[in-house]
Amino acid sequence: MTQHFAVFGQPIQHSLSPYIHGEFAKQCKIDMDYRAIEASPADFATAMAAFAAAGGRGANITLPHKEAAYALCKEVSEYAFHAGAVNTLIRQGDAWLGDNTDGIGLVRDLTERERLDLRGRRCLMLGAGGAARGVAPALLEAGIAELVIVNRTPERADTLADILGEPDRVKTRYWEDLGNQGSFELVVNSTSAGRLGGKLELPFSLLAPRALAVDLSYGEVAIGFLAWARAGGCDHAVDGLGMLVEQAAESFLRWHGVRPQTQEVYEALRASDPLLQTGD
Ligand code: NDP
């Protein structure tokens, strides 16, 4: 019997998730369909209820619904709890179990695909939204030495630091003071500034020699940050495409109990669009 899955977001028409999960299903010989469903914040809970009533087995959740999805869950994983946000829903009986695979997806992309060692790095996180909440616990778990969070709205950075609960390793700073923070071996852009047409003004002094810079976005949105990183002498400038594929594989694993191979799908996506050739 065909199993039903979907990704919910707004906007959602350009989502790569239906393609990625379709390829995983073919590879693993699993009979499933996976649709992109557009829902406004006001309609999200109703759309999820209709999807469950129609037999939906699981869903991915993207902007702007990750926190609303958390609120729909009867139970959440530790990753989702720390993130306060859910990107993966798993139907269990008549309830949703929530998980967050963004962080593990990023760490797998950096450590396994890019073969980078995150341990001991001083890390700057730009942004404190849903994506930052998802990836910060996984970066700490991967062994970074220190995490400095800077957000346009400083209160959100403080909230994230409080949730992470590691005052010795996690600190917040004001955006205006970025120039006085020394240099970092890992700089993660988790802002949506590029998506909204904005540009981040960042000093090159943030980049330690041979630093790694990561933009969680991909395509056109990531071009500005990655260009800044390369101009500043970064050894690696990585976009979020690999993370996207890896977080999808983690969701797939939770739904079907099997982890798909990701490299072929990743390479196919890179080759499919010149704008997706921005990362390393
Ligand atoms: P949110 O809306 O939850 O957060 C957006 C963040 O960007 C906030 O910290 C916000 O600051 C900040 N921001 C927005 N505009 C500016 C600006 N002009 N200058 C400085 N900061 C700004 O979005 P998400 O966290 O969910 O997503 C962020 C990005 O990560 C998106 O581009 C998304 O596509 C990408 N992403 C990629 C994934 C992947 O698999 N590769 C997975 C998840 C997300 P403030 O709090 O002040 O508003």
Short mmCIF file of N, CA, C and O in Angstrom, two decimals, residues 127-254:
data_model
loop_
_atom_site.label_atom_id
_atom_site.label_comp_id
_atom_site.label_asym_id
_atom_site.label_seq_id
_atom_site.Cartn_x
_atom_site.Cartn_y
_atom_site.Cartn_z
N GLY A 127 22.60 34.59 13.64
CA GLY A 127 21.17 34.26 13.60
C GLY A 127 20.78 33.37 14.76
O GLY A 127 21.63 32.64 15.32
N ALA A 128 19.52 33.45 15.14
CA ALA A 128 19.03 32.64 16.27
C ALA A 128 17.60 32.20 16.02
O ALA A 128 16.80 32.09 16.94
N GLY A 129 17.27 31.97 14.75
CA GLY A 129 15.91 31.53 14.39
C GLY A 129 15.79 30.02 14.47
O GLY A 129 16.59 29.35 15.15
N GLY A 130 14.81 29.48 13.78
CA GLY A 130 14.52 28.04 13.84
C GLY A 130 15.71 27.19 13.42
O GLY A 130 16.00 26.17 14.06
N ALA A 131 16.41 27.58 12.36
CA ALA A 131 17.52 26.77 11.87
C ALA A 131 18.66 26.78 12.89
O ALA A 131 19.27 25.74 13.17
N ALA A 132 18.96 27.94 13.46
CA ALA A 132 20.02 28.03 14.48
C ALA A 132 19.69 27.14 15.67
O ALA A 132 20.56 26.43 16.20
N ARG A 133 18.44 27.17 16.08
CA ARG A 133 18.03 26.32 17.21
C ARG A 133 18.20 24.85 16.90
O ARG A 133 18.51 24.04 17.77
N GLY A 134 17.98 24.50 15.63
CA GLY A 134 18.14 23.11 15.23
C GLY A 134 19.59 22.67 15.20
O GLY A 134 19.91 21.57 15.64
N VAL A 135 20.49 23.55 14.72
CA VAL A 135 21.87 23.09 14.51
C VAL A 135 22.77 23.30 15.73
O VAL A 135 23.75 22.56 15.90
N ALA A 136 22.46 24.28 16.57
CA ALA A 136 23.37 24.59 17.69
C ALA A 136 23.63 23.38 18.60
O ALA A 136 24.79 23.09 18.92
N PRO A 137 22.59 22.63 19.04
CA PRO A 137 22.88 21.48 19.92
C PRO A 137 23.77 20.45 19.24
O PRO A 137 24.65 19.86 19.89
N ALA A 138 23.59 20.24 17.95
CA ALA A 138 24.39 19.23 17.24
C ALA A 138 25.84 19.69 17.09
O ALA A 138 26.76 18.88 17.16
N LEU A 139 26.06 20.99 16.90
CA LEU A 139 27.44 21.50 16.82
C LEU A 139 28.15 21.33 18.16
O LEU A 139 29.32 20.95 18.21
N LEU A 140 27.44 21.61 19.24
CA LEU A 140 28.03 21.42 20.57
C LEU A 140 28.37 19.95 20.79
O LEU A 140 29.45 19.61 21.27
N GLU A 141 27.44 19.10 20.39
CA GLU A 141 27.66 17.66 20.55
C GLU A 141 28.85 17.19 19.71
O GLU A 141 29.55 16.24 20.07
N ALA A 142 29.06 17.87 18.57
CA ALA A 142 30.17 17.48 17.68
C ALA A 142 31.52 17.96 18.22
O ALA A 142 32.55 17.69 17.61
N GLY A 143 31.50 18.72 19.32
CA GLY A 143 32.76 19.03 19.99
C GLY A 143 33.35 20.40 19.73
O GLY A 143 34.54 20.60 19.99
N ILE A 144 32.55 21.35 19.22
CA ILE A 144 33.12 22.70 19.07
C ILE A 144 33.52 23.23 20.45
O ILE A 144 32.93 22.88 21.47
N ALA A 145 34.55 24.10 20.45
CA ALA A 145 35.09 24.56 21.74
C ALA A 145 34.20 25.63 22.36
O ALA A 145 34.01 25.67 23.58
N GLU A 146 33.68 26.51 21.51
CA GLU A 146 32.91 27.65 22.01
C GLU A 146 31.88 28.05 20.96
O GLU A 146 32.13 27.91 19.76
N LEU A 147 30.72 28.51 21.42
CA LEU A 147 29.69 28.97 20.49
C LEU A 147 29.30 30.40 20.87
O LEU A 147 28.81 30.63 21.98
N VAL A 148 29.56 31.34 19.97
CA VAL A 148 29.15 32.73 20.19
C VAL A 148 27.97 33.01 19.26
O VAL A 148 28.08 32.84 18.04
N ILE A 149 26.85 33.39 19.85
CA ILE A 149 25.63 33.61 19.06
C ILE A 149 25.37 35.11 18.95
O ILE A 149 25.35 35.83 19.97
N VAL A 150 25.16 35.57 17.73
CA VAL A 150 24.86 36.98 17.48
C VAL A 150 23.58 37.04 16.66
O VAL A 150 23.48 36.37 15.64
N ASN A 151 22.62 37.80 17.13
CA ASN A 151 21.38 37.91 16.37
C ASN A 151 20.92 39.35 16.30
O ASN A 151 21.15 40.14 17.23
N ARG A 152 20.30 39.71 15.17
CA ARG A 152 19.79 41.08 14.97
C ARG A 152 18.90 41.48 16.15
O ARG A 152 19.00 42.58 16.67
N THR A 153 18.03 40.56 16.56
CA THR A 153 17.20 40.79 17.75
C THR A 153 17.89 40.06 18.91
O THR A 153 17.80 38.84 19.03
N PRO A 154 18.63 40.79 19.76
CA PRO A 154 19.51 40.10 20.73
C PRO A 154 18.77 39.19 21.70
O PRO A 154 19.32 38.18 22.14
N GLU A 155 17.52 39.50 22.01
CA GLU A 155 16.78 38.68 22.97
C GLU A 155 16.66 37.23 22.49
O GLU A 155 16.66 36.29 23.28
N ARG A 156 16.55 37.05 21.17
CA ARG A 156 16.41 35.68 20.64
C ARG A 156 17.72 34.91 20.81
O ARG A 156 17.71 33.70 21.02
N ALA A 157 18.84 35.62 20.71
CA ALA A 157 20.14 34.97 20.93
C ALA A 157 20.23 34.53 22.40
O ALA A 157 20.67 33.42 22.71
N ASP A 158 19.79 35.40 23.30
CA ASP A 158 19.83 35.06 24.74
C ASP A 158 18.93 33.86 25.03
O ASP A 158 19.30 32.98 25.81
N THR A 159 17.76 33.82 24.40
CA THR A 159 16.84 32.70 24.63
C THR A 159 17.48 31.40 24.17
O THR A 159 17.43 30.39 24.88
N LEU A 160 18.12 31.45 23.00
CA LEU A 160 18.77 30.24 22.49
C LEU A 160 19.89 29.79 23.44
O LEU A 160 20.00 28.61 23.77
N ALA A 161 20.69 30.75 23.89
CA ALA A 161 21.77 30.39 24.82
C ALA A 161 21.20 29.78 26.10
O ALA A 161 21.74 28.79 26.62
N ASP A 162 20.10 30.32 26.59
CA ASP A 162 19.48 29.76 27.80
C ASP A 162 19.03 28.33 27.57
O ASP A 162 19.22 27.45 28.42
N ILE A 163 18.41 28.09 26.40
CA ILE A 163 17.92 26.74 26.10
C ILE A 163 19.08 25.75 26.05
O ILE A 163 18.99 24.63 26.53
N LEU A 164 20.20 26.21 25.47
CA LEU A 164 21.34 25.30 25.31
C LEU A 164 21.95 24.94 26.66
O LEU A 164 22.49 23.85 26.84
N GLY A 165 21.86 25.86 27.60
CA GLY A 165 22.23 25.55 28.98
C GLY A 165 23.67 25.17 29.20
O GLY A 165 23.96 24.30 30.01
N GLU A 166 24.58 25.79 28.45
CA GLU A 166 26.02 25.51 28.66
C GLU A 166 26.76 26.83 28.77
O GLU A 166 27.49 27.21 27.85
N PRO A 167 26.60 27.57 29.88
CA PRO A 167 27.16 28.91 29.96
C PRO A 167 28.68 28.98 29.78
O PRO A 167 29.21 30.00 29.36
N ASP A 168 29.38 27.88 30.04
CA ASP A 168 30.84 27.92 29.84
C ASP A 168 31.21 27.93 28.37
O ASP A 168 32.24 28.48 27.98
N ARG A 169 30.39 27.29 27.52
CA ARG A 169 30.75 27.19 26.10
C ARG A 169 29.93 28.11 25.21
O ARG A 169 30.33 28.44 24.10
N VAL A 170 28.74 28.55 25.69
CA VAL A 170 27.84 29.31 24.83
C VAL A 170 27.70 30.74 25.33
O VAL A 170 27.36 30.96 26.50
N LYS A 171 27.96 31.71 24.44
CA LYS A 171 27.87 33.12 24.84
C LYS A 171 27.09 33.89 23.78
O LYS A 171 27.03 33.46 22.63
N THR A 172 26.53 35.01 24.17
CA THR A 172 25.87 35.87 23.17
C THR A 172 26.60 37.22 23.14
O THR A 172 27.16 37.66 24.15
N ARG A 173 26.59 37.82 21.96
CA ARG A 173 27.18 39.15 21.80
C ARG A 173 26.26 39.99 20.93
O ARG A 173 25.43 39.46 20.20
N TYR A 174 26.44 41.33 21.00
CA TYR A 174 25.64 42.21 20.15
C TYR A 174 26.24 42.27 18.75
O TYR A 174 27.46 42.24 18.58
N TRP A 175 25.37 42.40 17.75
CA TRP A 175 25.80 42.49 16.36
C TRP A 175 26.78 43.65 16.18
O TRP A 175 27.80 43.53 15.50
N GLU A 176 26.49 44.77 16.86
CA GLU A 176 27.34 45.97 16.71
C GLU A 176 28.76 45.72 17.23
O GLU A 176 29.68 46.45 16.86
N ASP A 177 28.92 44.70 18.10
CA ASP A 177 30.25 44.44 18.68
C ASP A 177 31.01 43.34 17.94
O ASP A 177 32.05 42.87 18.42
N LEU A 178 30.49 42.92 16.80
CA LEU A 178 31.11 41.79 16.08
C LEU A 178 32.60 42.00 15.81
O LEU A 178 33.38 41.06 15.87
N GLY A 179 32.96 43.25 15.51
CA GLY A 179 34.35 43.54 15.18
C GLY A 179 35.32 43.33 16.33
O GLY A 179 36.54 43.25 16.12
N ASN A 180 34.80 43.23 17.57
CA ASN A 180 35.69 43.09 18.74
C ASN A 180 35.70 41.67 19.31
O ASN A 180 36.09 41.47 20.46
N GLN A 181 35.26 40.70 18.54
CA GLN A 181 35.10 39.35 19.10
C GLN A 181 36.24 38.40 18.75
O GLN A 181 36.16 37.22 19.03
N GLY A 182 37.27 38.92 18.11
CA GLY A 182 38.36 38.04 17.70
C GLY A 182 37.96 37.24 16.48
O GLY A 182 36.99 37.58 15.79
N SER A 183 38.68 36.14 16.25
CA SER A 183 38.42 35.38 15.03
C SER A 183 37.87 33.99 15.38
O SER A 183 38.01 33.52 16.51
N PHE A 184 37.26 33.38 14.37
CA PHE A 184 36.56 32.11 14.56
C PHE A 184 37.03 31.10 13.51
O PHE A 184 37.25 31.46 12.35
N GLU A 185 37.10 29.85 13.94
CA GLU A 185 37.48 28.78 12.98
C GLU A 185 36.26 28.24 12.24
O GLU A 185 36.40 27.49 11.29
N LEU A 186 35.07 28.57 12.76
CA LEU A 186 33.83 28.14 12.10
C LEU A 186 32.83 29.28 12.20
O LEU A 186 32.53 29.76 13.30
N VAL A 187 32.33 29.74 11.05
CA VAL A 187 31.30 30.79 11.04
C VAL A 187 30.08 30.23 10.31
O VAL A 187 30.18 29.80 9.15
N VAL A 188 28.95 30.19 11.01
CA VAL A 188 27.73 29.62 10.44
C VAL A 188 26.72 30.74 10.23
O VAL A 188 26.36 31.44 11.18
N ASN A 189 26.29 30.91 8.98
CA ASN A 189 25.24 31.89 8.71
C ASN A 189 23.90 31.18 8.72
O ASN A 189 23.56 30.44 7.78
N SER A 190 23.13 31.39 9.78
CA SER A 190 21.79 30.79 9.84
C SER A 190 20.73 31.86 9.68
O SER A 190 19.56 31.62 10.00
N THR A 191 21.11 33.04 9.21
CA THR A 191 20.10 34.08 9.00
C THR A 191 19.40 33.85 7.67
O THR A 191 19.91 33.16 6.78
N SER A 192 18.25 34.47 7.54
CA SER A 192 17.55 34.43 6.25
C SER A 192 17.74 35.76 5.53
O SER A 192 16.94 36.11 4.66
N ALA A 193 18.82 36.48 5.88
CA ALA A 193 19.04 37.81 5.29
C ALA A 193 19.07 37.75 3.77
O ALA A 193 18.43 38.55 3.09
N GLY A 194 19.81 36.78 3.21
CA GLY A 194 19.93 36.65 1.76
C GLY A 194 18.61 36.36 1.10
O GLY A 194 18.27 36.88 0.04
N ARG A 195 17.81 35.52 1.75
CA ARG A 195 16.48 35.15 1.23
C ARG A 195 15.58 36.38 1.13
O ARG A 195 14.76 36.51 0.23
N LEU A 196 15.75 37.29 2.08
CA LEU A 196 14.90 38.48 2.11
C LEU A 196 15.52 39.63 1.34
O LEU A 196 15.08 40.77 1.45
N GLY A 197 16.58 39.35 0.59
CA GLY A 197 17.21 40.38 -0.24
C GLY A 197 18.18 41.26 0.53
O GLY A 197 18.73 42.21 -0.01
N GLY A 198 18.41 40.95 1.82
CA GLY A 198 19.34 41.76 2.63
C GLY A 198 20.77 41.29 2.45
O GLY A 198 21.04 40.26 1.83
N LYS A 199 21.70 42.07 2.98
CA LYS A 199 23.12 41.71 2.86
C LYS A 199 23.74 41.88 4.24
O LYS A 199 23.48 42.88 4.92
N LEU A 200 24.54 40.91 4.67
CA LEU A 200 25.19 41.03 5.97
C LEU A 200 26.50 41.79 5.78
O LEU A 200 27.28 41.47 4.89
N GLU A 201 26.75 42.78 6.62
CA GLU A 201 28.04 43.50 6.58
C GLU A 201 28.92 42.87 7.65
O GLU A 201 28.69 43.05 8.84
N LEU A 202 29.91 42.10 7.22
CA LEU A 202 30.73 41.35 8.19
C LEU A 202 32.20 41.68 7.98
O LEU A 202 32.69 41.66 6.85
N PRO A 203 32.94 41.93 9.07
CA PRO A 203 34.37 42.20 8.93
C PRO A 203 35.15 40.91 8.67
O PRO A 203 34.82 39.86 9.21
N PHE A 204 36.20 41.00 7.85
CA PHE A 204 37.03 39.82 7.57
C PHE A 204 37.77 39.36 8.83
O PHE A 204 38.22 38.21 8.91
N SER A 205 37.89 40.25 9.82
CA SER A 205 38.61 39.88 11.04
C SER A 205 37.92 38.73 11.78
O SER A 205 38.51 38.11 12.67
N LEU A 206 36.68 38.41 11.40
CA LEU A 206 35.99 37.28 12.05
C LEU A 206 36.58 35.94 11.65
O LEU A 206 36.36 34.93 12.32
N LEU A 207 37.29 35.94 10.52
CA LEU A 207 37.75 34.67 9.96
C LEU A 207 39.17 34.35 10.40
O LEU A 207 40.11 35.07 10.05
N ALA A 208 39.32 33.26 11.14
CA ALA A 208 40.66 32.78 11.49
C ALA A 208 41.31 32.22 10.22
O ALA A 208 40.60 31.87 9.27
N PRO A 209 42.65 32.12 10.21
CA PRO A 209 43.28 31.50 9.04
C PRO A 209 42.71 30.09 8.83
O PRO A 209 42.50 29.36 9.80
N ARG A 210 42.41 29.75 7.61
CA ARG A 210 41.88 28.42 7.23
C ARG A 210 40.53 28.12 7.85
O ARG A 210 40.20 26.96 8.16
N ALA A 211 39.74 29.16 8.07
CA ALA A 211 38.43 28.96 8.71
C ALA A 211 37.48 28.21 7.77
O ALA A 211 37.68 28.15 6.56
N LEU A 212 36.44 27.67 8.40
CA LEU A 212 35.34 27.04 7.66
C LEU A 212 34.12 27.96 7.80
O LEU A 212 33.77 28.36 8.90
N ALA A 213 33.51 28.30 6.67
CA ALA A 213 32.29 29.11 6.69
C ALA A 213 31.15 28.30 6.09
O ALA A 213 31.33 27.64 5.07
N VAL A 214 30.00 28.35 6.75
CA VAL A 214 28.85 27.56 6.30
C VAL A 214 27.64 28.47 6.23
O VAL A 214 27.32 29.17 7.19
N ASP A 215 26.97 28.45 5.08
CA ASP A 215 25.67 29.11 4.98
C ASP A 215 24.61 28.02 4.93
O ASP A 215 24.70 27.12 4.10
N LEU A 216 23.64 28.07 5.82
CA LEU A 216 22.61 27.03 5.82
C LEU A 216 21.71 27.13 4.60
O LEU A 216 21.04 26.17 4.23
N SER A 217 21.71 28.28 3.95
CA SER A 217 20.94 28.44 2.72
C SER A 217 21.73 27.88 1.55
O SER A 217 22.91 27.54 1.69
N TYR A 218 21.11 27.82 0.40
CA TYR A 218 21.81 27.35 -0.80
C TYR A 218 21.24 28.11 -2.00
O TYR A 218 20.25 28.82 -1.88
N GLY A 219 21.92 27.94 -3.13
CA GLY A 219 21.46 28.65 -4.33
C GLY A 219 21.78 30.13 -4.22
O GLY A 219 22.70 30.56 -3.51
N GLU A 220 20.99 30.91 -4.91
CA GLU A 220 21.22 32.35 -5.01
C GLU A 220 21.36 33.02 -3.64
O GLU A 220 22.17 33.93 -3.44
N VAL A 221 20.57 32.53 -2.69
CA VAL A 221 20.50 33.15 -1.36
C VAL A 221 21.86 33.09 -0.65
O VAL A 221 22.21 33.97 0.14
N ALA A 222 22.64 32.04 -0.96
CA ALA A 222 23.91 31.84 -0.25
C ALA A 222 25.09 32.55 -0.91
O ALA A 222 26.17 32.63 -0.31
N ILE A 223 24.90 33.05 -2.10
CA ILE A 223 26.04 33.55 -2.89
C ILE A 223 26.82 34.65 -2.15
O ILE A 223 28.05 34.61 -2.07
N GLY A 224 26.12 35.62 -1.57
CA GLY A 224 26.78 36.76 -0.94
C GLY A 224 27.67 36.35 0.21
O GLY A 224 28.85 36.74 0.28
N PHE A 225 27.16 35.52 1.10
CA PHE A 225 27.94 35.10 2.28
C PHE A 225 29.14 34.25 1.85
O PHE A 225 30.26 34.43 2.36
N LEU A 226 28.92 33.33 0.92
CA LEU A 226 30.03 32.46 0.50
C LEU A 226 31.12 33.27 -0.21
O LEU A 226 32.31 32.99 -0.05
N ALA A 227 30.71 34.29 -0.96
CA ALA A 227 31.69 35.15 -1.64
C ALA A 227 32.51 35.91 -0.60
O ALA A 227 33.74 36.04 -0.71
N TRP A 228 31.84 36.40 0.45
CA TRP A 228 32.55 37.09 1.54
C TRP A 228 33.56 36.13 2.18
O TRP A 228 34.72 36.50 2.43
N ALA A 229 33.13 34.90 2.44
CA ALA A 229 34.01 33.93 3.10
C ALA A 229 35.24 33.64 2.25
O ALA A 229 36.37 33.60 2.76
N ARG A 230 35.04 33.47 0.97
CA ARG A 230 36.19 33.15 0.09
C ARG A 230 37.12 34.36 0.00
O ARG A 230 38.35 34.21 0.06
N ALA A 231 36.52 35.54 -0.11
CA ALA A 231 37.35 36.75 -0.19
C ALA A 231 38.16 36.93 1.09
O ALA A 231 39.26 37.49 1.08
N GLY A 232 37.61 36.46 2.21
CA GLY A 232 38.31 36.58 3.49
C GLY A 232 39.31 35.47 3.74
O GLY A 232 39.88 35.40 4.83
N GLY A 233 39.48 34.56 2.78
CA GLY A 233 40.54 33.54 2.88
C GLY A 233 40.11 32.23 3.50
O GLY A 233 40.95 31.44 3.92
N CYS A 234 38.80 31.97 3.58
CA CYS A 234 38.34 30.69 4.15
C CYS A 234 38.87 29.52 3.36
O CYS A 234 38.91 29.56 2.13
N ASP A 235 39.23 28.46 4.07
CA ASP A 235 39.66 27.22 3.41
C ASP A 235 38.46 26.53 2.76
O ASP A 235 38.56 25.97 1.69
N HIS A 236 37.34 26.56 3.47
CA HIS A 236 36.12 25.92 2.96
C HIS A 236 34.95 26.88 3.11
O HIS A 236 34.79 27.48 4.18
N ALA A 237 34.16 26.98 2.07
CA ALA A 237 32.91 27.75 2.12
C ALA A 237 31.81 26.81 1.63
O ALA A 237 31.79 26.44 0.46
N VAL A 238 30.95 26.39 2.54
CA VAL A 238 30.00 25.31 2.27
C VAL A 238 28.58 25.87 2.35
O VAL A 238 28.25 26.59 3.30
N ASP A 239 27.76 25.52 1.38
CA ASP A 239 26.35 25.96 1.45
C ASP A 239 25.49 24.87 2.11
O ASP A 239 26.01 23.84 2.54
N GLY A 240 24.19 25.10 2.17
CA GLY A 240 23.30 24.20 2.92
C GLY A 240 22.69 23.08 2.10
O GLY A 240 21.81 22.37 2.61
N LEU A 241 23.16 22.87 0.86
CA LEU A 241 22.55 21.82 0.04
C LEU A 241 22.81 20.43 0.62
O LEU A 241 21.91 19.59 0.67
N GLY A 242 24.05 20.20 1.05
CA GLY A 242 24.38 18.90 1.63
C GLY A 242 23.58 18.66 2.91
O GLY A 242 23.09 17.56 3.16
N MET A 243 23.43 19.71 3.70
CA MET A 243 22.61 19.60 4.93
C MET A 243 21.17 19.23 4.58
O MET A 243 20.55 18.39 5.23
N LEU A 244 20.66 19.86 3.52
CA LEU A 244 19.28 19.59 3.11
C LEU A 244 19.10 18.10 2.80
O LEU A 244 18.14 17.47 3.24
N VAL A 245 20.05 17.55 2.04
CA VAL A 245 19.95 16.15 1.65
C VAL A 245 20.12 15.24 2.87
O VAL A 245 19.39 14.26 3.05
N GLU A 246 21.05 15.61 3.75
CA GLU A 246 21.31 14.76 4.94
C GLU A 246 20.16 14.81 5.94
O GLU A 246 19.81 13.79 6.54
N GLN A 247 19.58 16.01 6.13
CA GLN A 247 18.45 16.04 7.07
C GLN A 247 17.27 15.25 6.52
O GLN A 247 16.52 14.61 7.26
N ALA A 248 17.13 15.25 5.19
CA ALA A 248 16.06 14.46 4.57
C ALA A 248 16.32 12.97 4.79
O ALA A 248 15.40 12.21 5.11
N ALA A 249 17.58 12.55 4.65
CA ALA A 249 17.92 11.13 4.86
C ALA A 249 17.62 10.71 6.30
O ALA A 249 17.15 9.60 6.55
N GLU A 250 17.88 11.64 7.24
CA GLU A 250 17.58 11.33 8.65
C GLU A 250 16.08 11.20 8.87
O GLU A 250 15.63 10.34 9.63
N SER A 251 15.29 12.05 8.23
CA SER A 251 13.82 11.92 8.33
C SER A 251 13.38 10.58 7.76
O SER A 251 12.56 9.86 8.34
N PHE A 252 13.93 10.26 6.59
CA PHE A 252 13.59 9.00 5.91
C PHE A 252 13.88 7.80 6.81
O PHE A 252 13.09 6.87 6.92
N LEU A 253 15.03 7.87 7.48
CA LEU A 253 15.42 6.80 8.41
C LEU A 253 14.38 6.65 9.52
O LEU A 253 14.00 5.54 9.90
N ARG A 254 13.93 7.77 10.04
CA ARG A 254 12.95 7.70 11.14
C ARG A 254 11.61 7.14 10.66
O ARG A 254 10.91 6.47 11.39
#
